CSV table of C-alpha atoms in Angstrom, one decimal:
chain,number,residue,atom,x,y,z
B,1,MET,CA,-170.0,-74.9,-116.5
B,2,ALA,CA,-169.7,-78.6,-117.0
B,3,LEU,CA,-173.3,-78.7,-118.3
B,4,ALA,CA,-172.3,-76.2,-121.0
B,5,LEU,CA,-169.0,-77.8,-122.0
B,6,ASP,CA,-169.7,-81.5,-121.8
B,7,ALA,CA,-173.0,-82.3,-123.5
B,8,SER,CA,-172.5,-86.1,-123.3
B,9,HIS,CA,-172.7,-86.1,-119.5
B,10,ARG,CA,-175.3,-83.4,-118.9
B,11,TRP,CA,-177.7,-85.8,-117.2
B,12,VAL,CA,-175.0,-86.9,-114.8
B,13,TYR,CA,-174.2,-83.3,-113.9
B,14,PHE,CA,-177.8,-82.5,-113.6
B,15,HIS,CA,-178.5,-85.3,-111.2
B,16,THR,CA,-175.3,-84.7,-109.2
B,17,GLY,CA,-176.4,-81.0,-108.9
B,18,TRP,CA,-179.9,-81.6,-107.5
B,19,ILE,CA,-178.8,-84.4,-105.2
B,20,GLY,CA,-176.0,-82.2,-103.8
B,21,GLY,CA,-178.4,-79.3,-103.4
B,22,LEU,CA,-180.8,-81.5,-101.5
B,23,CYS,CA,-178.1,-82.7,-99.2
B,24,GLY,CA,-177.0,-79.2,-98.5
B,25,LEU,CA,-180.5,-77.7,-98.1
B,26,PRO,CA,-180.8,-78.4,-94.3
B,27,ALA,CA,-177.5,-76.5,-93.6
B,28,LEU,CA,-178.7,-73.6,-95.8
B,29,ILE,CA,-182.0,-73.4,-93.9
B,30,ASN,CA,-180.3,-73.6,-90.5
B,31,ASN,CA,-177.8,-70.9,-91.5
B,32,ALA,CA,-180.5,-68.6,-92.8
B,33,LEU,CA,-182.5,-69.0,-89.6
B,34,LEU,CA,-179.4,-68.3,-87.5
B,35,ARG,CA,-178.6,-65.2,-89.6
B,36,TYR,CA,-182.1,-63.7,-89.2
B,37,SER,CA,-182.5,-64.5,-85.6
B,38,THR,CA,-179.4,-62.8,-84.3
B,39,SER,CA,-177.7,-59.4,-84.7
B,40,SER,CA,-175.8,-58.7,-87.8
B,41,ASP,CA,-172.8,-57.5,-85.7
B,42,TRP,CA,-171.1,-60.9,-85.4
B,43,LEU,CA,-171.4,-61.6,-89.1
B,44,GLN,CA,-169.8,-58.4,-90.4
B,45,ARG,CA,-167.0,-58.4,-87.8
B,46,SER,CA,-165.7,-61.6,-89.3
B,47,ASP,CA,-166.3,-60.5,-93.0
B,48,LYS,CA,-169.5,-62.5,-93.5
B,49,PHE,CA,-172.2,-60.8,-95.6
B,50,MET,CA,-170.1,-57.6,-95.6
B,51,PRO,CA,-171.3,-55.1,-98.3
B,52,ILE,CA,-168.4,-54.0,-100.4
B,53,GLY,CA,-167.9,-52.5,-103.9
B,54,ARG,CA,-168.4,-55.0,-106.7
B,55,PHE,CA,-164.9,-54.5,-108.0
B,56,ASP,CA,-163.2,-54.0,-104.6
B,57,GLU,CA,-160.9,-56.6,-103.0
B,58,LEU,CA,-160.5,-58.6,-106.2
B,59,LEU,CA,-158.3,-61.7,-105.9
B,60,LEU,CA,-156.7,-62.5,-109.3
B,61,PRO,CA,-153.9,-65.2,-108.8
B,62,LYS,CA,-152.0,-64.9,-112.1
B,63,SER,CA,-150.5,-68.4,-112.0
B,64,ALA,CA,-153.9,-70.0,-111.3
B,65,LEU,CA,-155.4,-68.1,-114.2
B,66,VAL,CA,-152.7,-69.1,-116.6
B,67,LEU,CA,-152.9,-72.7,-115.5
B,68,LEU,CA,-156.7,-72.7,-115.8
B,69,LEU,CA,-156.4,-71.4,-119.4
B,70,VAL,CA,-153.8,-73.9,-120.4
B,71,GLY,CA,-155.8,-76.6,-118.7
B,72,LEU,CA,-158.9,-75.7,-120.7
B,73,VAL,CA,-157.1,-76.0,-124.0
B,74,TRP,CA,-155.5,-79.3,-123.0
B,75,VAL,CA,-158.8,-80.8,-121.7
B,76,TRP,CA,-160.7,-79.6,-124.8
B,77,LEU,CA,-158.1,-81.1,-127.2
B,78,ARG,CA,-156.9,-84.2,-125.4
B,79,ARG,CA,-158.9,-85.2,-122.3
B,80,ARG,CA,-162.6,-84.3,-122.6
B,81,GLU,CA,-163.4,-86.7,-119.7
B,82,LEU,CA,-161.7,-84.2,-117.3
B,83,THR,CA,-164.1,-81.4,-118.2
B,84,TYR,CA,-165.9,-81.8,-114.9
B,85,LEU,CA,-162.7,-81.3,-112.9
B,86,TRP,CA,-161.7,-78.2,-115.0
B,87,SER,CA,-165.2,-76.8,-114.4
B,88,LEU,CA,-164.9,-77.3,-110.7
B,89,ALA,CA,-161.6,-75.5,-110.6
B,90,PHE,CA,-163.0,-72.7,-112.7
B,91,SER,CA,-166.0,-72.4,-110.4
B,92,GLY,CA,-163.8,-72.0,-107.3
B,93,LEU,CA,-161.7,-69.4,-109.0
B,94,PHE,CA,-164.8,-67.5,-110.1
B,95,LEU,CA,-166.4,-67.6,-106.7
B,96,LEU,CA,-163.2,-66.2,-105.3
B,97,ASN,CA,-164.6,-62.9,-106.6
B,98,GLN,CA,-168.3,-63.5,-106.3
B,99,GLN,CA,-168.7,-60.0,-104.9
B,100,VAL,CA,-168.8,-58.9,-108.6
B,101,LEU,CA,-172.3,-60.4,-108.7
B,102,THR,CA,-173.5,-60.1,-105.0
B,103,GLY,CA,-171.7,-57.0,-103.7
B,104,LEU,CA,-170.8,-59.0,-100.6
B,105,GLN,CA,-167.6,-60.2,-98.9
B,106,ILE,CA,-168.2,-63.6,-97.4
B,107,GLU,CA,-164.7,-64.6,-96.6
B,108,ASN,CA,-164.3,-65.2,-100.3
B,109,PHE,CA,-160.6,-66.2,-100.0
B,110,HIS,CA,-161.8,-69.6,-98.7
B,111,TRP,CA,-162.6,-70.6,-102.3
B,112,ILE,CA,-158.9,-71.2,-102.8
B,113,TYR,CA,-159.5,-74.5,-101.0
B,114,VAL,CA,-161.7,-75.5,-103.9
B,115,TYR,CA,-159.9,-74.3,-107.0
B,116,GLY,CA,-156.4,-75.1,-105.6
B,117,PRO,CA,-156.7,-78.8,-105.1
B,118,CYS,CA,-158.9,-79.2,-108.2
B,119,LEU,CA,-156.4,-77.4,-110.4
B,120,SER,CA,-153.5,-79.3,-108.9
B,121,LEU,CA,-155.2,-82.7,-109.5
B,122,LEU,CA,-156.3,-81.6,-113.0
B,123,LEU,CA,-152.7,-80.8,-114.0
B,124,ALA,CA,-151.3,-84.0,-112.4
B,125,LEU,CA,-153.8,-86.1,-114.4
B,126,LEU,CA,-153.1,-84.3,-117.6
B,127,VAL,CA,-149.4,-84.7,-117.3
B,128,ALA,CA,-149.7,-88.3,-116.2
B,129,GLY,CA,-151.9,-89.1,-119.2
B,130,GLU,CA,-149.3,-87.7,-121.6
B,131,PHE,CA,-146.6,-89.8,-120.1
B,132,LEU,CA,-148.6,-92.9,-120.3
B,133,ARG,CA,-149.4,-92.3,-123.9
B,134,ALA,CA,-145.7,-91.7,-124.7
B,135,ASP,CA,-144.7,-95.3,-124.2
B,136,LEU,CA,-141.5,-94.3,-122.5
B,137,PRO,CA,-138.6,-96.7,-122.0
B,138,ARG,CA,-138.2,-98.4,-118.6
B,139,PRO,CA,-135.4,-96.1,-117.3
B,140,ALA,CA,-137.4,-93.0,-118.1
B,141,LEU,CA,-140.4,-94.4,-116.3
B,142,ALA,CA,-138.3,-95.2,-113.3
B,143,ALA,CA,-136.9,-91.7,-113.3
B,144,LEU,CA,-140.5,-90.3,-113.4
B,145,TRP,CA,-141.5,-92.5,-110.5
B,146,LEU,CA,-138.5,-91.4,-108.5
B,147,LEU,CA,-139.3,-87.7,-109.3
B,148,GLY,CA,-142.9,-88.3,-108.1
B,149,ALA,CA,-141.7,-89.9,-104.9
B,150,VAL,CA,-139.3,-87.1,-104.2
B,151,HIS,CA,-142.1,-84.6,-104.8
B,152,LEU,CA,-144.4,-86.4,-102.4
B,153,ALA,CA,-141.7,-86.6,-99.7
B,154,ASP,CA,-141.0,-82.9,-100.1
B,155,GLY,CA,-144.7,-82.2,-99.6
B,156,PHE,CA,-144.7,-84.2,-96.3
B,157,TRP,CA,-141.5,-82.4,-95.2
B,158,LEU,CA,-143.0,-79.0,-95.9
B,159,ARG,CA,-146.1,-79.9,-94.0
B,160,ALA,CA,-144.0,-81.0,-91.0
B,161,GLN,CA,-142.1,-77.7,-91.2
B,162,GLU,CA,-145.3,-75.8,-91.2
B,163,ALA,CA,-146.7,-77.7,-88.3
B,164,LEU,CA,-143.6,-77.7,-86.1
B,165,ARG,CA,-141.2,-75.0,-87.1
B,166,THR,CA,-143.1,-71.8,-88.0
B,167,ARG,CA,-142.9,-68.9,-85.6
B,168,GLN,CA,-146.6,-69.2,-84.4
B,169,THR,CA,-146.2,-72.9,-83.9
B,170,ARG,CA,-143.1,-72.5,-81.8
B,171,GLU,CA,-144.7,-69.8,-79.7
B,172,ILE,CA,-147.8,-72.0,-79.0
B,173,LEU,CA,-145.6,-75.0,-78.1
B,174,ALA,CA,-143.5,-72.8,-75.8
B,175,ASP,CA,-146.6,-71.4,-74.1
B,176,PHE,CA,-148.0,-75.0,-73.7
B,177,ALA,CA,-144.8,-76.2,-72.1
B,178,CYS,CA,-144.9,-73.3,-69.6
B,179,TYR,CA,-148.6,-73.9,-68.9
B,180,ARG,CA,-148.1,-77.7,-68.4
B,181,GLN,CA,-145.1,-77.1,-66.1
B,182,GLN,CA,-146.9,-74.5,-63.9
B,183,ARG,CA,-150.5,-75.7,-63.9
B,184,LEU,CA,-150.4,-79.5,-64.7
B,185,GLY,CA,-147.0,-80.7,-63.5
B,186,GLY,CA,-147.6,-80.9,-59.8
B,187,PRO,CA,-149.9,-80.5,-56.8
B,188,THR,CA,-151.5,-77.3,-58.0
B,189,GLU,CA,-155.0,-75.9,-57.0
B,190,ARG,CA,-157.1,-76.4,-60.1
B,191,LEU,CA,-159.2,-73.7,-61.6
B,192,ALA,CA,-163.0,-74.3,-61.1
B,193,PRO,CA,-164.5,-75.6,-64.3
B,194,ASN,CA,-166.6,-73.3,-66.4
B,195,ALA,CA,-165.3,-70.2,-64.6
B,196,VAL,CA,-164.6,-66.9,-66.4
B,197,LEU,CA,-160.9,-66.3,-66.9
B,198,ALA,CA,-159.3,-62.9,-67.8
B,199,GLY,CA,-155.8,-61.8,-68.4
B,200,ALA,CA,-152.9,-62.8,-70.7
B,201,PRO,CA,-154.1,-64.0,-74.1
B,202,GLU,CA,-151.9,-67.1,-74.2
B,203,PHE,CA,-153.1,-68.2,-70.8
B,204,LEU,CA,-156.7,-67.7,-71.8
B,205,GLU,CA,-156.3,-69.9,-74.8
B,206,LEU,CA,-154.6,-72.7,-72.9
B,207,GLY,CA,-156.9,-72.4,-69.9
B,208,ALA,CA,-160.0,-72.8,-72.1
B,209,ILE,CA,-158.5,-76.1,-73.5
B,210,LEU,CA,-156.8,-77.6,-70.5
B,211,GLU,CA,-158.8,-76.4,-67.6
B,212,ASP,CA,-162.3,-75.8,-69.1
B,213,GLN,CA,-162.3,-72.1,-68.6
B,214,ARG,CA,-164.4,-69.5,-70.3
B,215,PRO,CA,-162.2,-66.6,-71.6
B,216,LEU,CA,-163.4,-63.1,-71.0
B,217,ASP,CA,-161.9,-62.0,-74.3
B,218,HIS,CA,-160.9,-64.5,-77.0
B,219,TYR,CA,-161.1,-65.1,-80.7
B,220,CYS,CA,-164.2,-67.2,-80.2
B,221,LEU,CA,-166.1,-64.0,-79.2
B,222,LEU,CA,-165.5,-62.6,-82.7
B,223,LEU,CA,-167.5,-65.5,-84.1
B,224,SER,CA,-170.2,-65.8,-81.5
B,225,PRO,CA,-173.8,-65.0,-82.6
B,226,SER,CA,-174.8,-64.4,-79.0
B,227,ILE,CA,-172.4,-61.4,-78.5
B,228,ASP,CA,-173.1,-58.1,-80.2
B,229,ASP,CA,-170.5,-55.4,-80.7
B,230,ALA,CA,-171.4,-53.5,-77.6
B,231,GLU,CA,-170.8,-56.5,-75.3
B,232,TRP,CA,-167.6,-57.4,-77.3
B,233,ASP,CA,-166.3,-53.9,-76.6
B,234,ARG,CA,-167.0,-54.2,-72.9
B,235,ARG,CA,-165.3,-57.6,-72.7
B,236,VAL,CA,-162.2,-56.3,-74.5
B,237,ALA,CA,-162.0,-53.2,-72.3
B,238,LEU,CA,-162.5,-55.1,-69.1
B,239,ASN,CA,-159.9,-57.7,-70.0
B,240,ASP,CA,-157.3,-55.0,-70.9
B,241,TYR,CA,-158.1,-53.2,-67.7
B,242,LEU,CA,-157.5,-56.4,-65.7
B,243,ARG,CA,-154.2,-56.8,-67.6
B,244,GLY,CA,-153.1,-53.5,-66.1
B,245,PHE,CA,-153.4,-51.3,-69.2
B,246,ASP,CA,-153.9,-47.5,-68.7
B,247,ARG,CA,-156.1,-45.5,-71.0
B,248,ALA,CA,-153.2,-44.5,-73.4
B,249,ASP,CA,-152.0,-48.1,-73.6
B,250,PHE,CA,-155.5,-49.4,-74.3
B,251,ALA,CA,-156.1,-46.7,-77.0
B,252,ARG,CA,-152.8,-47.6,-78.8
B,253,CYS,CA,-153.5,-51.3,-78.7
B,254,GLN,CA,-157.0,-51.0,-80.0
B,255,GLU,CA,-156.1,-48.5,-82.7
B,256,ALA,CA,-153.6,-51.1,-84.0
B,257,THR,CA,-156.1,-54.0,-83.6
B,258,LEU,CA,-158.9,-52.3,-85.4
B,259,SER,CA,-156.7,-51.3,-88.3
B,260,LYS,CA,-156.1,-54.9,-89.4
B,261,GLY,CA,-158.0,-58.1,-89.8
B,262,TRP,CA,-161.7,-58.2,-90.5
B,263,GLY,CA,-164.8,-56.0,-90.0
B,264,PRO,CA,-166.1,-52.8,-91.5
B,265,TRP,CA,-163.8,-50.6,-89.4
B,266,VAL,CA,-160.8,-52.0,-91.3
B,267,ARG,CA,-162.1,-50.5,-94.5
B,268,ASP,CA,-163.6,-47.2,-93.2
B,269,VAL,CA,-161.6,-44.7,-91.1
B,270,ALA,CA,-164.8,-43.1,-89.7
B,271,LEU,CA,-166.2,-46.5,-88.6
B,272,ARG,CA,-162.8,-47.3,-87.0
B,273,ALA,CA,-162.9,-44.1,-85.1
B,274,LYS,CA,-166.4,-44.8,-83.9
B,275,ARG,CA,-165.5,-48.3,-82.8
B,276,LEU,CA,-162.4,-47.0,-81.0
B,277,ALA,CA,-164.5,-44.4,-79.2
B,278,ALA,CA,-167.0,-47.0,-78.1
B,279,ARG,CA,-164.2,-49.1,-76.6
B,280,LEU,CA,-162.6,-46.1,-74.9
B,281,SER,CA,-166.0,-45.2,-73.4
B,282,ALA,CA,-166.3,-48.8,-72.1
B,283,PHE,CA,-162.8,-48.6,-70.7
B,284,ASP,CA,-163.6,-45.4,-68.9
B,285,ALA,CA,-166.8,-46.8,-67.4
B,286,ILE,CA,-165.0,-49.9,-66.2
B,287,ARG,CA,-162.1,-47.9,-64.7
B,288,ALA,CA,-164.7,-45.8,-62.8
B,289,HIS,CA,-166.7,-48.8,-61.5
B,290,PRO,CA,-164.6,-52.1,-62.0
B,291,ALA,CA,-166.7,-54.1,-59.4
B,292,ALA,CA,-169.8,-53.7,-61.5
B,293,ALA,CA,-168.0,-54.9,-64.7
B,294,LEU,CA,-166.6,-57.9,-62.8
B,295,GLU,CA,-170.0,-58.8,-61.6
B,296,GLU,CA,-171.6,-58.4,-65.1
B,297,PHE,CA,-169.2,-61.0,-66.6
B,298,ALA,CA,-168.7,-63.0,-63.4
B,299,VAL,CA,-164.9,-62.9,-63.7
B,300,ARG,CA,-163.4,-65.3,-61.3
B,301,TYR,CA,-159.7,-65.6,-62.3
B,302,VAL,CA,-157.0,-63.3,-63.7
B,303,ALA,CA,-153.7,-64.5,-65.1
B,304,LEU,CA,-150.8,-62.1,-65.6
B,305,PRO,CA,-147.1,-62.5,-66.6
B,306,ALA,CA,-145.2,-63.5,-63.5
B,307,ASN,CA,-142.8,-60.6,-63.8
B,308,GLN,CA,-145.5,-57.9,-64.0
B,309,PRO,CA,-146.1,-55.8,-60.9
B,310,PRO,CA,-149.6,-56.6,-59.7
B,311,PRO,CA,-152.1,-53.9,-60.7
B,312,GLU,CA,-153.7,-51.8,-58.0
B,313,TYR,CA,-157.1,-53.5,-58.1
B,314,LEU,CA,-155.6,-56.8,-56.9
B,315,ARG,CA,-154.8,-55.4,-53.5
B,316,GLU,CA,-158.3,-55.9,-52.2
B,317,GLY,CA,-160.9,-58.7,-52.9
B,318,TRP,CA,-158.4,-61.1,-54.6
B,319,ARG,CA,-156.1,-63.9,-53.5
B,320,ARG,CA,-153.1,-65.2,-55.3
B,321,LEU,CA,-153.2,-68.8,-56.3
B,322,GLN,CA,-149.8,-69.0,-58.0
B,323,GLY,CA,-146.9,-66.6,-58.4
B,324,GLY,CA,-145.1,-68.3,-61.3
B,325,PRO,CA,-142.9,-69.3,-62.8
B,326,SER,CA,-144.6,-68.1,-66.0
B,327,TRP,CA,-147.9,-66.5,-64.8
B,328,GLN,CA,-149.3,-65.1,-61.6
B,329,VAL,CA,-152.8,-66.4,-61.1
B,330,TRP,CA,-155.4,-64.6,-59.0
B,331,GLU,CA,-158.9,-65.6,-57.8
B,332,ARG,CA,-161.6,-63.1,-57.0
B,333,LEU,CA,-162.9,-63.8,-53.6
B,334,ARG,CA,-166.5,-62.6,-54.3
B,335,ALA,CA,-166.8,-64.2,-57.7
B,336,GLY,CA,-170.3,-65.2,-58.7
């Protein structure tokens, strides 16, 4: 785009383009080799290289489109030297809907992190340039500096609120405080490093970070090239079985889970029914022969809410390491 709009700097853009392409080539080759050496399951379940209709899932942020149009006129008439920045913002906004050309969903929403900062910087530079040309009196300049300082402070305040006061942040901090009190605050038997841990999702996340555990079911599995959908289904089913779910609970939970987020089953009712059937089949097989599933994935520990009655399977072959105050932690005696 900059090559077309800014003839005076075409060689700069040309050399920038081929140097950038050369720098990024190793990553492209590595990603291509990874893609073609593994199952496609893991890519599509996280919306990577997902075939969709060319005009499906369009993202058209109205404010960004208006600002981009205003910016184009402004740059063309007043600030030609900012053509490259406008072009970068335009490219990010265009790639937000690149499925129009490719027919693929590749987590396209991430392009907001290109056009958003570029568009914000462009508008800030355009406005600042106009004020500098206006030769404003000193009080007006002081007021503008004050306005800028207030705006900057407000940005830091909002970032602090996002990091410390949102619901998800408060939940994570509360879980961490409970984990630290129970597992790290006194003479507690530590979990063996690199062991497979099942149970409550919040305990799995913290155990992976704080005690070097390997979660049986976790967000990282969604993104793992080494785990296909069949293994993913078995892991999900085993973890919920160990949490004490019955078949009806598991079916309801998975129906809700598969109806949102990523993956082809979110977009297709038939594929969702097929995925749900596969998970229910895995759950039935595990319920019939839990020992085999435990051995398959070498599950060593299970963590459940402290106030939950222990499931039936814990009565034999397990010992309780902790009874609370937040979680009951069990160890399988015959863990591999």
